[in-house]
PDB file of C-alpha atoms (C1' of nucleotides) in Angstrom:
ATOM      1  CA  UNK A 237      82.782  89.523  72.481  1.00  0.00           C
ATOM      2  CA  UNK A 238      86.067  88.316  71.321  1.00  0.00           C
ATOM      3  CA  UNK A 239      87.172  90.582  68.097  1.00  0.00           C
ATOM      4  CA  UNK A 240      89.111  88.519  66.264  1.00  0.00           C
ATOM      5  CA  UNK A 241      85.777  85.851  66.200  1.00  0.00           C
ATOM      6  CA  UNK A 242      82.299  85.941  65.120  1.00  0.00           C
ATOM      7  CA  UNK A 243      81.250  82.641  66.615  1.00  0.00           C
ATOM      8  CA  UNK A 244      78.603  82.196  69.416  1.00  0.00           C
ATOM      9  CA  UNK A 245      79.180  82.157  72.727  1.00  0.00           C
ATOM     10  CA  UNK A 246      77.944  78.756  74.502  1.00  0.00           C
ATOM     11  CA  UNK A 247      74.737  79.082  76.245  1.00  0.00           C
ATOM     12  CA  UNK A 248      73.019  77.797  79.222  1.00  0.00           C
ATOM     13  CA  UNK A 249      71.409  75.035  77.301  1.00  0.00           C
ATOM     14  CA  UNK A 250      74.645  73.383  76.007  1.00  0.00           C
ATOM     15  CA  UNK A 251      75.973  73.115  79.930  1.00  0.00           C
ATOM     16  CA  UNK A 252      73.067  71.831  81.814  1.00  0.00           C
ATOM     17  CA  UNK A 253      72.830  69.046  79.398  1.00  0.00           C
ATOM     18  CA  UNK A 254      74.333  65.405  80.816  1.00  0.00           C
ATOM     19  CA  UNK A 255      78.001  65.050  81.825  1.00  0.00           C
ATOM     20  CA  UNK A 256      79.354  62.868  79.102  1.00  0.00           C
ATOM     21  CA  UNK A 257      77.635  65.027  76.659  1.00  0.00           C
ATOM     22  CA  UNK A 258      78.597  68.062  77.355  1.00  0.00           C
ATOM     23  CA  UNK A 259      82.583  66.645  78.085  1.00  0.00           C
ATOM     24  CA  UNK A 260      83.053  65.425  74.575  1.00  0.00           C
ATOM     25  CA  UNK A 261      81.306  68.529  73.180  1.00  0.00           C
ATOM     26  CA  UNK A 262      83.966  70.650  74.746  1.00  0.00           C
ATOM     27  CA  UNK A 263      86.632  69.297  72.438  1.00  0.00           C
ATOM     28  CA  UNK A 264      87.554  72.043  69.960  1.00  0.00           C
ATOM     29  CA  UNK A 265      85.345  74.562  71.789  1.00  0.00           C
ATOM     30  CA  UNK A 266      87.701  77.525  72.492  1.00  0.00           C
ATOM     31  CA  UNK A 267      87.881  78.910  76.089  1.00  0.00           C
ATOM     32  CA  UNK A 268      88.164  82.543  76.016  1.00  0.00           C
ATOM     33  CA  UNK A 269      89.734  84.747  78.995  1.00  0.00           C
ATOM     34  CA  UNK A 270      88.710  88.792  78.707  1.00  0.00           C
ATOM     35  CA  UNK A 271      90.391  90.622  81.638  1.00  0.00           C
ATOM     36  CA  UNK A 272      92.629  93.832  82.455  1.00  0.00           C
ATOM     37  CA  UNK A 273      91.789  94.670  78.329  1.00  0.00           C
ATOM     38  CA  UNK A 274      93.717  91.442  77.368  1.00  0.00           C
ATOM     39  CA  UNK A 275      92.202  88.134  75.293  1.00  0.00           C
ATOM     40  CA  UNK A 276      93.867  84.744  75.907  1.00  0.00           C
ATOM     41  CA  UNK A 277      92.006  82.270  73.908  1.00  0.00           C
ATOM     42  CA  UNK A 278      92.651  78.530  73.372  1.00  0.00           C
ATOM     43  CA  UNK A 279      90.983  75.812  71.555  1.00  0.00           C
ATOM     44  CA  UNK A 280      90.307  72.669  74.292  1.00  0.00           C
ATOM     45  CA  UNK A 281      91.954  69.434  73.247  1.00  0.00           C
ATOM     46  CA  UNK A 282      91.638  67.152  76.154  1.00  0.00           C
ATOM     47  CA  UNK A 283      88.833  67.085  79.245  1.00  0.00           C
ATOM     48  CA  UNK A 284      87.960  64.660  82.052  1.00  0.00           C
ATOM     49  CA  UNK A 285      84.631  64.044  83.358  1.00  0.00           C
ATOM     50  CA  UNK A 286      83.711  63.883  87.302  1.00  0.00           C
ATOM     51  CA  UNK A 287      80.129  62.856  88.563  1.00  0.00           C
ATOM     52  CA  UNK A 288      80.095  62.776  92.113  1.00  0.00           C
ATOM     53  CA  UNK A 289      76.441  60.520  92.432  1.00  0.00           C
ATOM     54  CA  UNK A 290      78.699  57.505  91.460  1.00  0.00           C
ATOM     55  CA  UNK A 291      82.563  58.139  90.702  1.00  0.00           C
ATOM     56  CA  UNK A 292      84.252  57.923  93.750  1.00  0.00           C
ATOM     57  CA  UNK A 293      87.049  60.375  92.165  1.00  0.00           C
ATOM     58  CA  UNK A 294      84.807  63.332  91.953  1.00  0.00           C
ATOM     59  CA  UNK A 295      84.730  65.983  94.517  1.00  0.00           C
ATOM     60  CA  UNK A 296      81.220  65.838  95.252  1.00  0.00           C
ATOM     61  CA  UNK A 297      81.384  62.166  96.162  1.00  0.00           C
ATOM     62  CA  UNK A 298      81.724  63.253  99.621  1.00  0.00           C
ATOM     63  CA  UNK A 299      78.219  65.344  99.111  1.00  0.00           C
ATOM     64  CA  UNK A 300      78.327  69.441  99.457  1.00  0.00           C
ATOM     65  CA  UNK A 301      80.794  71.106 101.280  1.00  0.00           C
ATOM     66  CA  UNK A 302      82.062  74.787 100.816  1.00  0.00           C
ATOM     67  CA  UNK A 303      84.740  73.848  98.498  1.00  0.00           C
ATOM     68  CA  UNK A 304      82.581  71.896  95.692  1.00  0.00           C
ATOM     69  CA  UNK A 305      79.375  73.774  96.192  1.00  0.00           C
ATOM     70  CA  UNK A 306      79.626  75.473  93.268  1.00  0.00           C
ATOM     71  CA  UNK A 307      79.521  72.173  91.370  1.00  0.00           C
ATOM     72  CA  UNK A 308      76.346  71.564  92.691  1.00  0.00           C
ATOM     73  CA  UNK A 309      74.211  74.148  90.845  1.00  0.00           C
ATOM     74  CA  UNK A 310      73.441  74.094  87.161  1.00  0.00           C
ATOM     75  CA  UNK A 311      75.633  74.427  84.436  1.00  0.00           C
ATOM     76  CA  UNK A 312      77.628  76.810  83.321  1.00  0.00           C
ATOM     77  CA  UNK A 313      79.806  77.690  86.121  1.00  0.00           C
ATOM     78  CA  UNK A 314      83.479  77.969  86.684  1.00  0.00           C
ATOM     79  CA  UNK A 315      84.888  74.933  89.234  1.00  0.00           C
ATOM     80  CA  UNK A 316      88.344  76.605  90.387  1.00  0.00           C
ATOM     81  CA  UNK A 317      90.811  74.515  93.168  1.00  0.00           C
ATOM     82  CA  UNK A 318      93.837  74.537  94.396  1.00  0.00           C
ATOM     83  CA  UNK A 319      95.851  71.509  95.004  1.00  0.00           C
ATOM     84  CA  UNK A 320      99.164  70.000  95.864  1.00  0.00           C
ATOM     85  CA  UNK A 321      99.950  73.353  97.728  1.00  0.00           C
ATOM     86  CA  UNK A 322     100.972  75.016  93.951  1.00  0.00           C
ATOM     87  CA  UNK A 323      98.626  74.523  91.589  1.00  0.00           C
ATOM     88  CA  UNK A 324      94.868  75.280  89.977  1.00  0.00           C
ATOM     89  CA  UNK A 325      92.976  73.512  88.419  1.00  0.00           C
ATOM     90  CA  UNK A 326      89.202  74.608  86.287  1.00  0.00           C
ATOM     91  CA  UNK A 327      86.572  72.490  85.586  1.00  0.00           C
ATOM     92  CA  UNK A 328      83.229  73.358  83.935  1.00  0.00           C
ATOM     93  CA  UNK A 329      80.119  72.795  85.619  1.00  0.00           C
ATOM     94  CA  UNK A 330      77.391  71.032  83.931  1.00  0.00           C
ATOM     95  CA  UNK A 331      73.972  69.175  84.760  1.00  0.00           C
ATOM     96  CA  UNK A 332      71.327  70.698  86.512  1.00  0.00           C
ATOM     97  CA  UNK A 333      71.103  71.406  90.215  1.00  0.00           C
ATOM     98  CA  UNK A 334      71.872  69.419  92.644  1.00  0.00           C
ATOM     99  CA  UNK A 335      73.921  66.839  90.361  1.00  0.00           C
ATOM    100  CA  UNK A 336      77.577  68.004  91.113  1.00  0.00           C
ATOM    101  CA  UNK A 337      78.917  66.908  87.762  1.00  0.00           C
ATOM    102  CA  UNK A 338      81.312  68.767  85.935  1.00  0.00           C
ATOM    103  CA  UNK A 339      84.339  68.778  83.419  1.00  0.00           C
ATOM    104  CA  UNK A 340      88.164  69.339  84.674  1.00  0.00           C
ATOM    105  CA  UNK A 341      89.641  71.511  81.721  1.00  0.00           C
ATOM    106  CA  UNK A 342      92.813  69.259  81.417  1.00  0.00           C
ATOM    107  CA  UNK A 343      94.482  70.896  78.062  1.00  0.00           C
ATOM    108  CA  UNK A 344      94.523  73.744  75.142  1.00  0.00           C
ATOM    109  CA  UNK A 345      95.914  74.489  72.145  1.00  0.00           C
ATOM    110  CA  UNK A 346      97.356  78.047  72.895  1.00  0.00           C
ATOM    111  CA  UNK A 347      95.203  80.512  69.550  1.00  0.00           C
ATOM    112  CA  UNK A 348      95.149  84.079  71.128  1.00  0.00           C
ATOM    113  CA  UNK A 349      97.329  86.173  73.998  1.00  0.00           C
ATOM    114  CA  UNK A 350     100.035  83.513  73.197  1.00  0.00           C
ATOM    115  CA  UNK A 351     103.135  86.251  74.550  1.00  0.00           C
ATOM    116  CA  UNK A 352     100.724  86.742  78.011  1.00  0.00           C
ATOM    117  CA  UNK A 353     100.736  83.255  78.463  1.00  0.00           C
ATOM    118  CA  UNK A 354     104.079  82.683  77.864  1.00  0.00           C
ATOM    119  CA  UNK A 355     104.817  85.153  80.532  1.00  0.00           C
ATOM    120  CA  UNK A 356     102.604  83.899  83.358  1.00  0.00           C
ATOM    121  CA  UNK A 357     104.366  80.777  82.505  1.00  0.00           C
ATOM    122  CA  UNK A 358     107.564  81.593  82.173  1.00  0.00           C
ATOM    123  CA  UNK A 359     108.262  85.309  82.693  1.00  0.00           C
ATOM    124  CA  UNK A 360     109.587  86.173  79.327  1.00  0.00           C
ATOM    125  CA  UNK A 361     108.623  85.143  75.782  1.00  0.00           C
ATOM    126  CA  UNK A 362     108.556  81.989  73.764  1.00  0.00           C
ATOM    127  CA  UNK A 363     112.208  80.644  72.389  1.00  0.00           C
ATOM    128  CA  UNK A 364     111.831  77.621  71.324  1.00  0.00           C
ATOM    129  CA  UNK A 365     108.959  76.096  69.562  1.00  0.00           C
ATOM    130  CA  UNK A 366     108.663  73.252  72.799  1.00  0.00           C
ATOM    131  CA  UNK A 367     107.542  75.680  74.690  1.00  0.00           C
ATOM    132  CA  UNK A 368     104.680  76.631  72.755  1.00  0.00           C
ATOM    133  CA  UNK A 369     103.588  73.237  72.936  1.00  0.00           C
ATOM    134  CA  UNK A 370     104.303  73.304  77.091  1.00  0.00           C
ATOM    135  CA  UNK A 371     102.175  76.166  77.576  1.00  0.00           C
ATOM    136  CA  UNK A 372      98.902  74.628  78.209  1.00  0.00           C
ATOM    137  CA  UNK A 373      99.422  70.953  78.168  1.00  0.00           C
ATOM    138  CA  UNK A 374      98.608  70.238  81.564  1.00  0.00           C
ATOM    139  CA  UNK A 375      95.082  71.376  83.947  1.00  0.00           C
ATOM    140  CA  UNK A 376      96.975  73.426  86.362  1.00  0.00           C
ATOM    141  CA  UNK A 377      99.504  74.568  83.302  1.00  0.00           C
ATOM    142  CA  UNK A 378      96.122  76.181  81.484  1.00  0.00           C
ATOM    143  CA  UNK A 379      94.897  77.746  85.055  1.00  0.00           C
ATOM    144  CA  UNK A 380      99.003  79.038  85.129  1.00  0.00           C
ATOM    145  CA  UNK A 381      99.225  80.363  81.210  1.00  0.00           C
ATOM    146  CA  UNK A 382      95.214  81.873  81.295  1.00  0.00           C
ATOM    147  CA  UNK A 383      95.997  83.367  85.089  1.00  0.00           C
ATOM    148  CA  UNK A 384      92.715  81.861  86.471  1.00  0.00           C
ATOM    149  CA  UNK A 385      92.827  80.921  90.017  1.00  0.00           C
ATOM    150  CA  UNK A 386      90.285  80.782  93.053  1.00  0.00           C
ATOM    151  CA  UNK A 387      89.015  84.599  91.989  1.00  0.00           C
ATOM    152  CA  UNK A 388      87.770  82.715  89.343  1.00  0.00           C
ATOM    153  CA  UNK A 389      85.480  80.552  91.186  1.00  0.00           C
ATOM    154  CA  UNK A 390      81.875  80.296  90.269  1.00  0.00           C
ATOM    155  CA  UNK A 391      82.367  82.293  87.336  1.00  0.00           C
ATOM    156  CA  UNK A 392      79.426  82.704  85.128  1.00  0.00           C
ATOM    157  CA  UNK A 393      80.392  81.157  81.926  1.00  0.00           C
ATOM    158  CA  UNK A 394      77.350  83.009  79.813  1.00  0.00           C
ATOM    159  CA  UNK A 395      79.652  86.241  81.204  1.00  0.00           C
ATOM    160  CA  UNK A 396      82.111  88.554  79.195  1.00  0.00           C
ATOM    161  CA  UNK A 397      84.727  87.908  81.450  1.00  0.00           C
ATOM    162  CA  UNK A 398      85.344  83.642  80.781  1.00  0.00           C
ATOM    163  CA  UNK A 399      83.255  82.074  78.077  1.00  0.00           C
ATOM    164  CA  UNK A 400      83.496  79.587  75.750  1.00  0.00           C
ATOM    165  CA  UNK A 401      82.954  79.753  71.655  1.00  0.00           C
ATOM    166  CA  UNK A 402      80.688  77.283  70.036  1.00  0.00           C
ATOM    167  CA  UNK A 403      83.026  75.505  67.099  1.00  0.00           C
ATOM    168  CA  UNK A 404      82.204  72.725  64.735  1.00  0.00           C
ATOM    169  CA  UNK A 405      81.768  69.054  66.647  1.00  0.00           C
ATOM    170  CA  UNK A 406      84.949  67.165  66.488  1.00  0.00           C
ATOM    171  CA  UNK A 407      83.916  63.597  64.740  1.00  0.00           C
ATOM    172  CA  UNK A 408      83.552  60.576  66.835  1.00  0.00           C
ATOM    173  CA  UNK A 409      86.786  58.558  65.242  1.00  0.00           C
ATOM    174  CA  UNK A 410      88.454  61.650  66.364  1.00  0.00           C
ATOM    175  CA  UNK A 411      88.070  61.633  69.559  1.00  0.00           C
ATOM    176  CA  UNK A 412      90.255  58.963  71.784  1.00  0.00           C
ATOM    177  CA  UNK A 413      88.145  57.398  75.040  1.00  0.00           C
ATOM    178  CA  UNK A 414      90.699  56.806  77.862  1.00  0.00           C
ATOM    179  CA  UNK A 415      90.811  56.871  81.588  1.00  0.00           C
ATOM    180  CA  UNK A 416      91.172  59.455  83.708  1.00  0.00           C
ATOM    181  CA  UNK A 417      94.230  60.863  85.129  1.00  0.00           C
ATOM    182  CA  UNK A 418      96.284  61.260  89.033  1.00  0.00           C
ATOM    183  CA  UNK A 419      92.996  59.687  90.623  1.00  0.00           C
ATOM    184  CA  UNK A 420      93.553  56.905  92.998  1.00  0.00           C
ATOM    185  CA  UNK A 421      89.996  55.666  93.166  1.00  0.00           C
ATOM    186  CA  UNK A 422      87.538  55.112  90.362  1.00  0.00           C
ATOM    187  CA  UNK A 423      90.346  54.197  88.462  1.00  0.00           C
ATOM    188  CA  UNK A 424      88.845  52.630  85.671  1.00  0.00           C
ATOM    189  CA  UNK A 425      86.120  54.636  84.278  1.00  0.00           C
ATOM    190  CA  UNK A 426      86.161  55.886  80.607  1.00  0.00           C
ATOM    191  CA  UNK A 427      85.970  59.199  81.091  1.00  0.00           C
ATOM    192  CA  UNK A 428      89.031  61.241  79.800  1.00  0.00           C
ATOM    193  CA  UNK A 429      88.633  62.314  76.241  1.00  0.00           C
ATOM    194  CA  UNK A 430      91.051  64.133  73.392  1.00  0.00           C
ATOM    195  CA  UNK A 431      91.371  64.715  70.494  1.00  0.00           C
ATOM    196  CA  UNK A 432      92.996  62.459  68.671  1.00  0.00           C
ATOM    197  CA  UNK A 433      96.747  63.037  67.344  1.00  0.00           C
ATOM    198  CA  UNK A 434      96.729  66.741  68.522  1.00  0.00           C
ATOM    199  CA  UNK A 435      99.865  67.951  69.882  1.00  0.00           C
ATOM    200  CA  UNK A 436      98.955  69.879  73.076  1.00  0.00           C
ATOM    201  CA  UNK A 437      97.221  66.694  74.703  1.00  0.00           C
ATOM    202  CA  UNK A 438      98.809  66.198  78.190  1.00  0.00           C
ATOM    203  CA  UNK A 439      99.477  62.466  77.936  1.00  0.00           C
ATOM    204  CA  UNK A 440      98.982  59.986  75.769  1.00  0.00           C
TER     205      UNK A 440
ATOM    206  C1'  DC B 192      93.283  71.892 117.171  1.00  0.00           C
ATOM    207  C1'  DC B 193      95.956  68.665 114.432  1.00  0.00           C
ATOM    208  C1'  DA B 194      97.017  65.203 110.876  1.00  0.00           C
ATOM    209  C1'  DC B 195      96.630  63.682 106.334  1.00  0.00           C
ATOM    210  C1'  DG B 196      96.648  63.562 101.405  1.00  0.00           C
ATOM    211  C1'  DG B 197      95.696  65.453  96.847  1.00  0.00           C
ATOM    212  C1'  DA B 198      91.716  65.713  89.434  1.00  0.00           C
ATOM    213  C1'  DT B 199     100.170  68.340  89.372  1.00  0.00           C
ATOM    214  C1'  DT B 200     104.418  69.991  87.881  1.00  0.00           C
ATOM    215  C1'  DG B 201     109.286  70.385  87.046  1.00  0.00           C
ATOM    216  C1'  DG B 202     113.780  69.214  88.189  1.00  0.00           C
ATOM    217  C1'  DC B 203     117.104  65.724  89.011  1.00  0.00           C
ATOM    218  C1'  DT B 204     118.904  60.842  88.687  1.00  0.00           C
TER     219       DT B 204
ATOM    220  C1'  DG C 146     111.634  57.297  85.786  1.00  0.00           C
ATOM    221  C1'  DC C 147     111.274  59.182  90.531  1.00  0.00           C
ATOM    222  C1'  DC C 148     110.223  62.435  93.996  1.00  0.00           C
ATOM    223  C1'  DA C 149     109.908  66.821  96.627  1.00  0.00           C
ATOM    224  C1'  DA C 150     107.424  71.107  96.980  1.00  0.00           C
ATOM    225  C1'  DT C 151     103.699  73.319  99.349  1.00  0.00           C
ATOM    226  C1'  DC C 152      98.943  74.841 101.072  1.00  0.00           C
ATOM    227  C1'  DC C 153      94.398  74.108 102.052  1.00  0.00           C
ATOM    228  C1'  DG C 154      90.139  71.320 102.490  1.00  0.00           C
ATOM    229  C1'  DT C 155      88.419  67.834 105.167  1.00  0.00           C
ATOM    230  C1'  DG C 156      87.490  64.957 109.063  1.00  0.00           C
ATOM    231  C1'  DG C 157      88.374  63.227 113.539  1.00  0.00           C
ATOM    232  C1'  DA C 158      89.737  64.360 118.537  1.00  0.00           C
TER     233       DA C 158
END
DNA sequence: CCACGGATTGGCT
DNA sequence: GCCAATCCGTGGA
C-alpha cells in the first residue's frame, strides 16, 4: 500500500456499480502506479464514459472481439489501447459481465513520482512550471508520464501493482457535464466529466 | 492478404 | 488553427 497514504484502496463493489456512477465517482480518486520499487500517484480530474449496448463511440459497440474483451467482464479491470500508431490510452472497467462499459482515464493532477514522470515524458526534469501542468493533461499523456501501456492490460485494479485510493466525493456543482472528446459518432452524449476550474483538465 | 481509420499529440504556420 | 506521424485492430476480398 502506498506509504505516504492511509486511505483505502477501491474495491470490487465501487467498480461493478453502473457506468455513470462509477465515472463521476472517479473524480478526485487518485490512481496509484507501484512498479520497479517506484510510486507515481495522481489525483483524476477529468474521465469519459463509454457503454458499448448503446453509444456508438464505445469499443464494444461492435460486440467482443480480442481487443475490447477485457471490457466485457466485471469491474475493476485495466482497459489499455493503442491508437493513432503512438499513443495509449487506459480506461477503467466497470459494470458487471457482459456489459462492456468502462471509463477512459482522460487526465491527472500529477501528487507522487512527479521527477519519473517528467522523465518518461520528457527525458529530463521539470523547468518550467508549464510543464508540470503538461504532464498528465491528456489520456495518452497519463498512459506516457505513469509508463502504462498494453502490459498493462487487464490489470486487476484490487492489485498492488495499479489501484486506485478512495478520496472524499467531489460535490455535484463541482463537477462540469460536457461531451465527450475525438469521437466522430455519438457525438452528443453527456458523458465527459471534470472537475470544475482545476488546472490539469485537458480541454475546456 | 490488403485497405482503412482512429477515445491523440506536438510541432509548425 | 492545422496537419502529419505511425501502428495495429478490424473487416472485407
Amino acid at each position: 500500500m502506498n506509504p505516504m497514504s492511509s486511505e483505502k484502496k477501491l474495491g470490487k463493489y465501487f467498480y461493478t456499480r453502473e457506468l455513470i456512477t462509477v465515472a463521476k465517482e472517479l473524480l478526485g480518486k487518485i490512481l496509484v502506479k507501484y512498479e520497479d520499487g517506484k510510486y507515481l500517484s495522481g489525483k483524476i480530474v477529468e474521465v469519459e464514459a463509454y457503454d458499448g449496448s448503446m453509444d456508438e463511440a464505445a469499443h464494444t459497440f461492435i460486440g467482443k472481439t480480442k481487443r475490447n474483451e477485457i471490457m466485457f467482464e466485471e469491474g475493476g479491470y485495466l482497459y489499455v489501447y493503442f491508437t493513432y500508431g503512438a499513443h495509449f490510452c487506459c480506461n477503467v472497467v466497470t459494470g458487471i459481465k457482459g456489459w462492456g462499459t468502462a471509463v477512459l482515464i482522460r487526465a491527472l493532477e500529477p501528487l507522487e513520482g512527479i521527477e519519473f514522470m517528467a522523465f518518461n515524458r520528457y527525458g529530463r526534469n521539470l523547468v518550467r512550471e508549464k510543464e508540470k501542468i503538461n504532464l498528465t493533461s491528456g489520456p495518452g499523456k497519463v498512459c506516457h508520464a505513469m509508463s502504462i501501456t498494453k502490459k498493462h492490460y487487464g490489470y486487476d485494479l484490487t492489485g498492488d501493482s495499479i489501484y486506485i485510493l478512495d478520496q472524499p466525493k467531489i460535490k455535484q456543482k463541482n463537477i462540469v457535464v460536457a461531451t465527450r472528446i475525438g469521437i466522430k459518432k455519438s457525438v452528443d452524449l453527456p458523458w465527459r466529466f471534470y472537475i470544475k476550474n482545476n488546472p490539469y483538465i485537458s480541454r475546456k
